[in-house]
Amino acid sequence: MESKLDLKALNANKNVRMRNYWINRLKGFEFNNYFQDNIRTGVIEEYTVVTTTIPAIVSEKLDQIANSLSAKRVILLAALGVLAKKCSSVNDVCAFVPVSNAGRLTTYNDIIPVRMNDFSEFNFPRLVACLSQNLSKDYENSTYSLRAILNLNNQDLQGISKVGLQIEEEQQFSGEDALNMELLFSFSFSSGLQLKLKYHQSKFSDNYIQRIAKLYISLLQRLLNNKQDVIKDIEIISPDEKKIIMEDFNNTSMPIPGDATILDLFKQQVKIQPDRVAVQFNYKTLTYRELDLKSNQVANYLRADFDCQQKVIGVLLDRSVELIVAIFGILKAGAIYLPISKSYPPDRIAYMLHDSAAQLVFVDEENVEIPGNIKAVTVNIASNAAEAPCNYAKPDGIAYIIYTSGSTGRPKGVLIKHVSMLNRLCWMQNKYELQPGDVILQKTPLVFDVSIWELFWWSMYGAKLVLAEPGAEKSPEQLCNLIQQEKITVLHFVPTMLNMLLVYLKEFNKGYSLHSIRHLFASGEELKVIDAQQFLDYYPQARVHNLYGPTEATVDVSYHEVLASTQYHSIPIGKPIDNTSLYIFSKEQQLQPIGIPGEIYIGGD
């Protein structure tokens, strides 16, 4: 009886010791997705395998360094840790491995997590030595239940992202029943060195897995041949792929009129079709000629009464035809327009006007008090000014200033040149070919840079602008009525508002005919796959475009057309626009391979 009690006490002490070991071993660790494929395959089968033979030059080098399967396992596992880090920019990675029991099929209790962290400053031999030491201790404590190690139940185990590694001659997972691995790196030495990537088809495409296999093999070769290289300095991108990114993907050079601004293209349309309606708000319209003359009056008023060349003029106006007159007039005067929202607190408005040294503010009504004692006028003040042609805008001059929230909490003014705005709009025309019969809806508040193409694109190519009532941008019903009534062909939605529109259409089936829409652009937030696909289901004649870009880069820097035939995991931001370059770098400032995430860097002329 005493021996049984002693044995029970010993086992209890052993469990406490192992429990404490794993608590310390995994302290602070969080599971992450190290490998992410953007395209859903649509395949419902569980597993498939991609088999790649590792070149003899690599396997022979491995044989020279390691003369046992267990030693090879450590090296191959260390290389997987480096790849997981490089592909995810995560510095703390984990792979699941079977406990070393030859010929034994593994269950939950025969699997352990192997953590690899804080090795960026190591070279590969040091990482291997450290991993070997840790792995030895992990195996000593491997009889502790995996569920207990991770403090997870069966359902939670299935919910975490799991990457594993095994040597087939030494260990075998019992297939997908063991831990439901998303991605398993399985190595076989029976006929040369083979890498078999077993993966969930619902998570990864065959093309993506083949790319991961190539990345692993090329990385392994470099780690074995350049043992003294510090891991943080190692690039995983191949020279050929780097060339594709640098010379093909970013080959965006496109000429734009070097001595022109958007006002010059607008003037061409005034000559071509002076009597075509240019702007409409409710039942009030302006033709191209009328807009030209009225904006000339504003410009001449500003030039006569103010030193306004490259000076800031505030715009605190609701959507109206007068809004467009004011903005065009400000630009023609060679000044800079500053959009201000009526919803801003007085302190914010005062700060923006002071920081920008604004000369004047256009308002809707007379006798409006503006913080900072800056003069406020209505557009009507220019009604008696000369209608003579006036255009002092210069390509290298500043066109507008938009204040963002600022990382310090104070608004930050972003200055955008005419040439940058022209480049952005010329790209849009080259890509989407706005026609004179098109009708653009202007509903984005002016304080957001998306409003730029709504405000100006139409004017350069003879189309028409319809302005929504103030507040209509938040009302799906008003927007549906306006789109149907005015036969809107081009419009923008923040994805949240697009979702609200779709919910409204589904819940209040009023038979709206929105089939006039040719182009729907989305930006400002992540565009959800389900929303884009639902919109295309409703209106298959339309094209949906996902745009991305920070304010500092003139509205958008990349684009992607959402295709109904593609099954997305998430919608990509796409390719760079004209005269713009995009790069994805790791945290170590290294160019990432195609399809591997990182931090986006933007370049351009």
CSV table of C-alpha atoms in Angstrom, one decimal, residues 34 108 124 190 290 301 394 455:
chain,number,residue,atom,x,y,z
A,34,TYR,CA,2.2,32.6,-39.8
A,108,TYR,CA,-3.1,14.6,-28.6
A,124,PHE,CA,21.6,29.9,-37.7
A,190,SER,CA,13.7,7.3,-48.0
A,290,GLU,CA,-22.1,79.2,-66.2
A,301,TYR,CA,-12.9,89.0,-56.3
A,394,LYS,CA,0.4,76.3,-61.2
A,455,LEU,CA,-15.4,67.2,-56.9
